[in-house]
Amino acid sequence: MSPASGFRRRFTALLRKEVRQMLRDRSNLAVGLLLPVLLILLFGYGLSLDVQNAPVAVALEDSSPSAREVASGLQGSHYLAPVWVNNMAEAQALMRAGKVDGIVRIPMDFSRQLAAGEARVQLLLNGADSTTATAVEGYVGGALGTWAQHQADRAGGKPAALGSVLVVQRMWFNEAGNSTWYLVPGLLVLVLTLIGAFLTSLLIAREWERGTLESLFVTPVRPLELVLAKVAPYLVVGAINIVSCLLAARLLFAVPIRGSLWIILLASLLYLLVSLLLGLFISGLTRSQFKASQMALLLSFLPAMMLSGFVFDLRNVPVVIQLVSKILPATHFMSLIKTLFLAGDNWPQILSNCGVLLLYAVVLTFATRRTLRKTLD
Amino acid sequence: MSEFIAFLASSVAPSLAATLAPILALIRKELLAIVKDPASRAILFAPALVQSLLFGYGATYDLTHAPYAVLDQSHGAAASELLARLDGTGVFYRATTLTAPRQIAEVIDAEAALMVLSIPPDFENRLARGQQAPLQMILDGRNSSTAGAAAGYVGAIVADYNKTRTGGAGITVERRAWFNPNLESRWNIMPALIAALSMLQTLLLAALSVAREREQGTFDQLLVTPLTPMQILIGKALPSILIGLIQSTIIFLVIRFWFRIPMNGSVWLMYGGLILFNCAAVGIGLSISALALSMQQAMLYTFLLIMPLMLLSGLLTPVRNMPAVLQIATYANPLRFGISIVRRVYLEGAGLADVAPDFVPLLAIAALTLPLAAWLFRNRLA
């Protein structure tokens, strides 16, 4: 018998066993297919960084027409929902109770100051939610700026001796600045990370705990064959998830897919493989289901969510954190998938990121194989 | 130790001792099972420290040193002054200086710059003639929140610059932020982690605890002991709650003394909230544990829950931005209220009356899931 046919025979036998095992416990498969659907819906409909209708208390202490006009300027935008109050005490009570995100105070001497050229408006923000606070600051500033501009146009009077700078803003890849567009590609990364972590991280640990791995030692099965047979069935489950994520991104959330679909599929499969192998490696390394599941949570899911550039921009963090994030396969896939979705095919990036993922796949395969050496210690 | 406590207790109230002693023995056994080897101990406590440091530096929406590129074709004094103002904020640093328009796409595509400022050749002349001079700002929208923040900064700097040129008139907004004067997102995210990071592990710990015994067959033995389901429940729940609190404490200390985020509220109130929050989380974990037939299943169900719990908690995106239906769904999420209590007590200095509304859902979740788990212990075994 040639070595190749021996490999094929042993591999198919192992594969059949793994597939049966996967199918026998339906919960595994059910969760594997249900989780992505759940996440797709949550991502598309539940997560948003776009602040809308943020309640702000407006304390109008000056009743002059210009002050009232300024205040009513806050009403026009759908980003702000002004709540009219009579005095600052009332406004502060609302803010303490968490009912409003900020307070706009138009002071008593507003119109007098305005006549003198420069008027102050006080803005108080609840910094406990800094994301919303920053957004509200921008909206209020914008609304007041628009009013001042109108005012200047209406006055029409003195032409400026010196010109002014006008910012022409162009947002590439995501013209509307819609946060769904940037969160949904990240969904693919999180789903594949989770799939890898929870489908494979217990596979070897369980066999160690039950002693079934030791019984394999007396067979001619080689560690590498075992690794491949354990990963293969879950590649199929993961592939289904990739397709459902892509369909949802395109059909439900209308996120553009500007890069080549084939490259997206290929890169996703590659990351899926890395993710499954990482789970398997953790499993072989810890040899205990308890430790394996904790490690999977700590090494794959949490870093993928917090350090991969999913919501937090990595260009903006200290170098040490950038280096740590570069160790994670998820970071490379995150950067690639966002570019492929929103920007298009960028070959230097495709090649370098896929190269890194491929390297991970090879390293993890051999690392996992080492954890399966036939020793009893 | 447990014998000693049992002895002490029996000398005080014999009936109480008879109830407490077996629970204490069980708790001791559970804790030993969890932390008996160094690797398990390390897994439970070291990550809390490492994560709070890593995430403390990495999890931020603020621009601190965002790379940008410039294509200055005017080479004039006005452009130089504007760029000097930009560099002076400390928010941006100039990653590259471009020489040709085609390089704009290159640096943006390669993610080398968050934005490119393109200053046209006639910029200086237009300004001198009293006209409006357009300055083009090209942003990488792949991360729309940093792009939006960068646009906001540049807009403010340019407005300020215009004002100094034209003499200035209009409205100044005087901003003051409560509880977080510089509006740092770290102040917002880190206190939330006191609840979030510990929940993930305690949930999993609780979920695996009964499932493991069931897989190994020792749970049957536990059920034939004279322990009531309630006693088993307490014995199983307390160790997880304790470990969750220790993890929270590690994260809390890092935030307070390493990142120096000032605490405005009462430590006792925060811990009160954390204890209740942990009870609710462990109740969910033990219910999963009682439903699962194997450790594999317990882990699957836990992971299935963890994502929605994290995403619908207000950790990364504010709950108020969610659609109404999902906002209602968050009432079943202990993490939402755990985060709310910690954030409000820590940052806002909220008192018991302020956060009492957050205690109620947690109490309800704990009061529902803990007895459910006890009931399932008996009834799922057949």
Short mmCIF file of C-alpha atoms in Angstrom, two decimals, chain B residues 14-360:
data_model
loop_
_atom_site.label_atom_id
_atom_site.label_comp_id
_atom_site.label_asym_id
_atom_site.label_seq_id
_atom_site.Cartn_x
_atom_site.Cartn_y
_atom_site.Cartn_z
CA PRO B 14 -27.88 24.76 65.71
CA SER B 15 -30.47 24.84 62.96
CA LEU B 16 -28.66 27.55 61.05
CA ALA B 17 -25.45 25.58 61.37
CA ALA B 18 -27.09 22.51 59.95
CA THR B 19 -28.02 24.57 56.89
CA LEU B 20 -24.81 26.48 56.53
CA ALA B 21 -22.18 23.82 57.09
CA PRO B 22 -22.91 21.73 54.00
CA ILE B 23 -23.15 24.88 51.85
CA LEU B 24 -19.76 26.04 53.09
CA ALA B 25 -18.28 22.64 52.36
CA LEU B 26 -19.71 22.77 48.87
CA ILE B 27 -18.41 26.29 48.26
CA ARG B 28 -14.99 25.20 49.40
CA LYS B 29 -15.05 22.24 47.06
CA GLU B 30 -16.22 24.41 44.15
CA LEU B 31 -13.52 26.99 44.70
CA LEU B 32 -10.90 24.27 44.92
CA ALA B 33 -12.10 22.74 41.68
CA ILE B 34 -11.83 26.11 39.92
CA VAL B 35 -8.49 27.35 41.24
CA LYS B 36 -6.70 24.11 42.12
CA ASP B 37 -4.00 24.36 39.46
CA PRO B 38 -1.85 27.41 38.68
CA ALA B 39 -3.00 27.53 35.04
CA SER B 40 -6.67 27.88 36.00
CA ARG B 41 -5.84 30.53 38.56
CA ALA B 42 -3.85 32.46 35.97
CA ILE B 43 -6.68 32.22 33.45
CA LEU B 44 -9.12 33.70 35.93
CA PHE B 45 -7.12 36.61 37.24
CA ALA B 46 -4.25 37.59 34.94
CA PRO B 47 -6.45 38.47 31.93
CA ALA B 48 -8.42 41.02 33.94
CA LEU B 49 -5.18 42.92 34.52
CA VAL B 50 -3.82 42.58 30.99
CA GLN B 51 -7.13 43.40 29.33
CA SER B 52 -7.83 46.46 31.38
CA LEU B 53 -4.40 47.84 30.44
CA LEU B 54 -4.66 46.93 26.76
CA PHE B 55 -8.23 48.07 26.32
CA GLY B 56 -7.58 51.16 28.39
CA TYR B 57 -5.09 52.33 25.81
CA GLY B 58 -6.68 50.77 22.75
CA ALA B 59 -10.39 51.34 23.21
CA THR B 60 -10.84 54.98 22.38
CA TYR B 61 -12.95 57.00 19.99
CA ASP B 62 -10.86 60.10 20.61
CA LEU B 63 -8.36 61.36 18.10
CA THR B 64 -5.01 61.62 19.85
CA HIS B 65 -2.36 61.33 17.19
CA ALA B 66 -4.28 60.78 13.99
CA PRO B 67 -2.07 60.65 10.89
CA TYR B 68 -2.87 63.07 8.08
CA ALA B 69 -1.22 64.06 4.82
CA VAL B 70 -0.92 67.41 3.09
CA LEU B 71 -0.80 68.33 -0.55
CA ASP B 72 0.11 72.01 -0.46
CA GLN B 73 0.18 73.47 -3.95
CA SER B 74 -0.02 77.09 -2.88
CA HIS B 75 3.13 77.28 -0.74
CA GLY B 76 1.78 80.46 0.78
CA ALA B 77 1.86 82.00 4.22
CA ALA B 78 -1.87 81.42 4.80
CA ALA B 79 -1.57 77.69 4.15
CA SER B 80 1.46 77.46 6.41
CA GLU B 81 -0.30 79.20 9.23
CA LEU B 82 -3.38 77.04 8.91
CA LEU B 83 -1.27 73.86 8.94
CA ALA B 84 0.73 75.12 11.91
CA ARG B 85 -2.52 75.55 13.80
CA LEU B 86 -3.53 72.02 12.89
CA ASP B 87 -0.20 70.59 14.00
CA GLY B 88 -0.37 72.63 17.17
CA THR B 89 -3.54 70.92 18.41
CA GLY B 90 -1.71 67.69 19.14
CA VAL B 91 -4.69 65.83 17.72
CA PHE B 92 -3.09 65.26 14.34
CA TYR B 93 0.40 64.52 13.17
CA ARG B 94 1.61 64.92 9.65
CA ALA B 95 2.40 61.44 8.37
CA THR B 96 3.52 62.53 4.89
CA THR B 97 3.73 65.57 2.70
CA LEU B 98 2.48 64.85 -0.79
CA THR B 99 3.76 66.33 -4.00
CA ALA B 100 1.20 65.23 -6.59
CA PRO B 101 -2.60 64.76 -6.58
CA ARG B 102 -2.37 61.09 -7.57
CA GLN B 103 -0.69 60.36 -4.24
CA ILE B 104 -3.92 61.23 -2.41
CA ALA B 105 -5.56 57.96 -3.38
CA GLU B 106 -2.41 56.04 -2.54
CA VAL B 107 -2.11 57.22 1.06
CA ILE B 108 -5.83 56.92 1.75
CA ASP B 109 -6.12 53.46 0.22
CA ALA B 110 -3.10 52.19 2.12
CA GLU B 111 -4.61 53.55 5.36
CA ALA B 112 -1.46 55.61 5.88
CA ALA B 113 -3.50 58.73 6.56
CA LEU B 114 -6.91 59.30 8.05
CA MET B 115 -7.36 62.40 5.91
CA VAL B 116 -5.63 64.42 3.25
CA LEU B 117 -5.79 68.21 3.10
CA SER B 118 -5.41 69.46 -0.41
CA ILE B 119 -4.58 73.15 -0.79
CA PRO B 120 -5.05 74.39 -4.38
CA PRO B 121 -2.47 76.64 -6.13
CA ASP B 122 -4.70 79.75 -6.08
CA PHE B 123 -5.47 79.45 -2.36
CA GLU B 124 -3.30 82.36 -1.31
CA ASN B 125 -4.42 84.63 -4.13
CA ARG B 126 -8.10 84.09 -3.53
CA LEU B 127 -7.69 84.90 0.14
CA ALA B 128 -5.75 88.06 -0.69
CA ARG B 129 -8.49 89.13 -3.11
CA GLY B 130 -11.07 88.76 -0.35
CA GLN B 131 -12.71 85.71 -1.91
CA GLN B 132 -13.58 82.38 -0.37
CA ALA B 133 -10.70 79.97 -0.77
CA PRO B 134 -11.72 76.32 -0.89
CA LEU B 135 -9.63 73.84 1.08
CA GLN B 136 -10.30 70.26 0.18
CA MET B 137 -10.46 67.68 2.94
CA ILE B 138 -10.52 64.04 1.83
CA LEU B 139 -11.47 61.61 4.58
CA ASP B 140 -11.16 57.85 4.86
CA GLY B 141 -14.76 56.88 5.55
CA ARG B 142 -14.00 53.24 6.27
CA ASN B 143 -14.13 54.24 9.91
CA SER B 144 -16.86 56.84 9.84
CA SER B 145 -16.58 57.82 13.50
CA THR B 146 -12.92 58.84 13.37
CA ALA B 147 -13.52 60.49 10.00
CA GLY B 148 -16.39 62.49 11.48
CA ALA B 149 -14.30 63.52 14.47
CA ALA B 150 -11.43 64.61 12.24
CA ALA B 151 -13.79 66.67 10.08
CA GLY B 152 -15.13 68.33 13.22
CA TYR B 153 -11.67 69.30 14.41
CA VAL B 154 -10.59 70.71 11.06
CA GLY B 155 -13.86 72.62 10.76
CA ALA B 156 -13.34 74.20 14.17
CA ILE B 157 -9.72 75.12 13.44
CA VAL B 158 -10.66 76.70 10.11
CA ALA B 159 -13.56 78.62 11.67
CA ASP B 160 -11.21 79.93 14.31
CA TYR B 161 -8.69 80.92 11.67
CA ASN B 162 -11.36 82.72 9.63
CA LYS B 163 -12.44 84.64 12.68
CA THR B 164 -8.95 85.98 13.30
CA ARG B 165 -8.70 87.03 9.65
CA THR B 166 -12.04 88.72 9.20
CA GLY B 167 -12.25 90.35 12.60
CA GLY B 168 -14.86 87.91 13.83
CA ALA B 169 -18.48 88.27 14.71
CA GLY B 170 -21.10 85.82 15.73
CA ILE B 171 -21.57 83.26 18.41
CA THR B 172 -19.02 81.56 20.60
CA VAL B 173 -20.04 78.30 22.17
CA GLU B 174 -18.65 77.90 25.65
CA ARG B 175 -18.53 74.23 26.30
CA ARG B 176 -18.34 72.64 29.70
CA ALA B 177 -18.71 68.93 30.26
CA TRP B 178 -19.89 67.43 33.48
CA PHE B 179 -18.21 64.35 34.94
CA ASN B 180 -15.64 64.16 32.14
CA PRO B 181 -14.19 67.61 31.47
CA ASN B 182 -12.19 66.70 28.38
CA LEU B 183 -14.81 64.33 26.98
CA GLU B 184 -12.33 61.47 26.88
CA SER B 185 -13.95 58.29 25.66
CA ARG B 186 -11.67 56.24 27.89
CA TRP B 187 -13.55 57.66 30.88
CA ASN B 188 -16.71 56.38 29.34
CA ILE B 189 -15.54 52.93 28.24
CA MET B 190 -13.28 51.85 31.10
CA PRO B 191 -15.82 51.96 33.96
CA ALA B 192 -18.14 49.91 31.75
CA LEU B 193 -15.43 47.26 31.55
CA ILE B 194 -15.59 46.78 35.34
CA ALA B 195 -18.90 45.06 34.68
CA ALA B 196 -18.42 43.75 31.14
CA LEU B 197 -15.12 41.90 31.39
CA SER B 198 -15.94 40.10 34.60
CA MET B 199 -19.37 39.08 33.36
CA LEU B 200 -18.01 37.19 30.37
CA GLN B 201 -15.89 34.91 32.48
CA THR B 202 -18.27 34.42 35.39
CA LEU B 203 -21.07 33.57 32.99
CA LEU B 204 -18.90 30.93 31.39
CA LEU B 205 -17.65 29.73 34.76
CA ALA B 206 -21.17 29.24 36.06
CA ALA B 207 -22.33 27.67 32.81
CA LEU B 208 -19.54 25.12 32.85
CA SER B 209 -19.79 24.27 36.55
CA VAL B 210 -22.85 22.03 36.50
CA ALA B 211 -22.26 20.88 32.94
CA ARG B 212 -18.84 19.59 33.90
CA GLU B 213 -20.21 17.61 36.83
CA ARG B 214 -22.94 16.23 34.65
CA GLU B 215 -20.42 15.17 32.03
CA GLN B 216 -18.28 13.51 34.67
CA GLY B 217 -21.25 11.98 36.43
CA THR B 218 -20.57 13.60 39.78
CA PHE B 219 -23.70 15.72 39.66
CA ASP B 220 -25.85 12.65 40.29
CA GLN B 221 -23.88 12.04 43.43
CA LEU B 222 -24.44 15.60 44.53
CA LEU B 223 -28.17 15.18 44.07
CA VAL B 224 -28.34 12.10 46.30
CA THR B 225 -26.65 13.93 49.15
CA PRO B 226 -28.97 15.46 51.75
CA LEU B 227 -28.43 18.88 50.15
CA THR B 228 -31.56 20.66 48.97
CA PRO B 229 -31.54 22.17 45.46
CA MET B 230 -31.41 25.59 47.09
CA GLN B 231 -28.27 24.64 48.98
CA ILE B 232 -26.66 23.28 45.84
CA LEU B 233 -27.62 26.49 44.07
CA ILE B 234 -25.96 28.68 46.67
CA GLY B 235 -22.90 26.46 46.73
CA LYS B 236 -22.60 26.72 42.96
CA ALA B 237 -23.43 30.40 42.65
CA LEU B 238 -21.29 31.96 45.36
CA PRO B 239 -17.86 30.92 44.05
CA SER B 240 -18.61 32.38 40.60
CA ILE B 241 -19.94 35.59 42.12
CA LEU B 242 -16.84 35.83 44.29
CA ILE B 243 -14.51 35.37 41.33
CA GLY B 244 -16.46 37.93 39.33
CA LEU B 245 -16.06 40.44 42.13
CA ILE B 246 -12.32 39.82 42.39
CA GLN B 247 -11.97 40.38 38.64
CA SER B 248 -14.01 43.57 38.83
CA THR B 249 -11.80 44.74 41.66
CA ILE B 250 -8.63 44.19 39.62
CA ILE B 251 -10.09 46.20 36.73
CA PHE B 252 -11.37 48.87 39.10
CA LEU B 253 -7.92 49.30 40.67
CA VAL B 254 -6.26 49.63 37.25
CA ILE B 255 -8.77 52.27 36.18
CA ARG B 256 -8.55 54.19 39.42
CA PHE B 257 -4.82 54.09 40.04
CA TRP B 258 -3.17 53.45 36.68
CA PHE B 259 -5.42 55.49 34.41
CA ARG B 260 -6.32 57.82 37.27
CA ILE B 261 -9.92 58.28 36.31
CA PRO B 262 -11.42 60.04 39.33
CA MET B 263 -14.24 58.29 41.14
CA ASN B 264 -17.07 60.57 42.19
CA GLY B 265 -19.47 58.15 43.83
CA SER B 266 -19.53 55.66 46.65
CA VAL B 267 -17.42 52.52 46.34
CA TRP B 268 -19.95 50.69 48.51
CA LEU B 269 -22.83 51.54 46.23
CA MET B 270 -20.83 50.43 43.20
CA TYR B 271 -20.04 47.11 44.85
CA GLY B 272 -23.65 46.72 45.88
CA GLY B 273 -24.56 47.07 42.23
CA LEU B 274 -21.83 44.69 41.16
CA ILE B 275 -22.95 42.00 43.61
CA LEU B 276 -26.52 42.16 42.36
CA PHE B 277 -25.30 42.26 38.77
CA ASN B 278 -23.15 39.19 39.34
CA CYS B 279 -26.10 37.35 40.92
CA ALA B 280 -28.14 38.02 37.77
CA ALA B 281 -25.32 36.96 35.45
CA VAL B 282 -24.58 33.82 37.43
CA GLY B 283 -28.28 32.99 37.48
CA ILE B 284 -28.26 33.02 33.70
CA GLY B 285 -25.06 30.99 33.63
CA LEU B 286 -26.40 28.33 35.99
CA SER B 287 -29.66 28.10 34.05
CA ILE B 288 -27.64 27.46 30.90
CA SER B 289 -25.61 24.94 32.82
CA ALA B 290 -28.70 23.07 33.96
CA LEU B 291 -30.09 23.00 30.41
CA ALA B 292 -26.87 21.86 28.76
CA LEU B 293 -26.09 18.19 28.53
CA SER B 294 -22.37 18.61 28.06
CA MET B 295 -19.65 21.21 28.53
CA GLN B 296 -19.61 21.70 24.79
CA GLN B 297 -23.28 22.65 24.83
CA ALA B 298 -22.87 24.89 27.87
CA MET B 299 -20.12 26.78 26.09
CA LEU B 300 -22.12 27.03 22.87
CA TYR B 301 -25.15 28.50 24.60
CA THR B 302 -22.96 30.89 26.55
CA PHE B 303 -21.19 32.15 23.46
CA LEU B 304 -24.53 32.48 21.71
CA LEU B 305 -25.68 34.77 24.52
CA ILE B 306 -22.48 36.72 25.02
CA MET B 307 -22.58 38.58 21.73
CA PRO B 308 -26.11 39.98 22.08
CA LEU B 309 -25.45 40.76 25.73
CA MET B 310 -22.33 42.72 24.80
CA LEU B 311 -23.79 44.45 21.77
CA LEU B 312 -27.04 45.45 23.44
CA SER B 313 -25.45 46.73 26.62
CA GLY B 314 -24.45 50.24 25.68
CA LEU B 315 -20.77 49.33 25.97
CA LEU B 316 -19.78 50.29 22.43
CA THR B 317 -22.80 52.15 21.16
CA PRO B 318 -25.33 54.08 23.27
CA VAL B 319 -28.60 52.25 24.05
CA ARG B 320 -30.53 55.37 23.09
CA ASN B 321 -29.38 54.99 19.48
CA MET B 322 -31.03 51.59 19.17
CA PRO B 323 -34.47 51.06 17.67
CA ALA B 324 -37.34 51.00 20.19
CA VAL B 325 -37.89 47.23 19.97
CA LEU B 326 -34.27 46.48 20.81
CA GLN B 327 -34.29 49.04 23.59
CA ILE B 328 -37.09 47.02 25.19
CA ALA B 329 -35.08 43.83 24.67
CA THR B 330 -32.20 45.34 26.64
CA TYR B 331 -34.34 45.11 29.79
CA ALA B 332 -33.52 41.41 29.88
CA ASN B 333 -29.82 42.19 29.69
CA PRO B 334 -28.13 42.40 33.09
CA LEU B 335 -25.05 43.93 31.49
CA ARG B 336 -26.98 47.00 30.41
CA PHE B 337 -27.89 47.77 34.01
CA GLY B 338 -24.57 46.63 35.44
CA ILE B 339 -22.78 49.07 33.13
CA SER B 340 -25.26 51.81 33.86
CA ILE B 341 -24.82 51.47 37.63
CA VAL B 342 -21.03 51.39 37.50
CA ARG B 343 -20.80 54.30 35.06
CA ARG B 344 -23.25 56.47 36.90
CA VAL B 345 -21.88 55.80 40.36
CA TYR B 346 -18.26 56.02 39.24
CA LEU B 347 -18.42 59.05 36.96
CA GLU B 348 -21.54 60.94 37.92
CA GLY B 349 -21.38 60.24 41.62
CA ALA B 350 -24.96 59.01 41.48
CA GLY B 351 -26.59 58.04 44.76
CA LEU B 352 -28.82 55.09 45.57
CA ALA B 353 -31.95 57.01 44.62
CA ASP B 354 -30.51 57.76 41.18
CA VAL B 355 -29.54 54.21 40.33
CA ALA B 356 -32.41 52.42 42.05
CA PRO B 357 -34.24 52.10 38.71
CA ASP B 358 -31.25 50.10 37.44
CA PHE B 359 -31.33 47.81 40.47
CA VAL B 360 -34.90 46.71 39.80
#
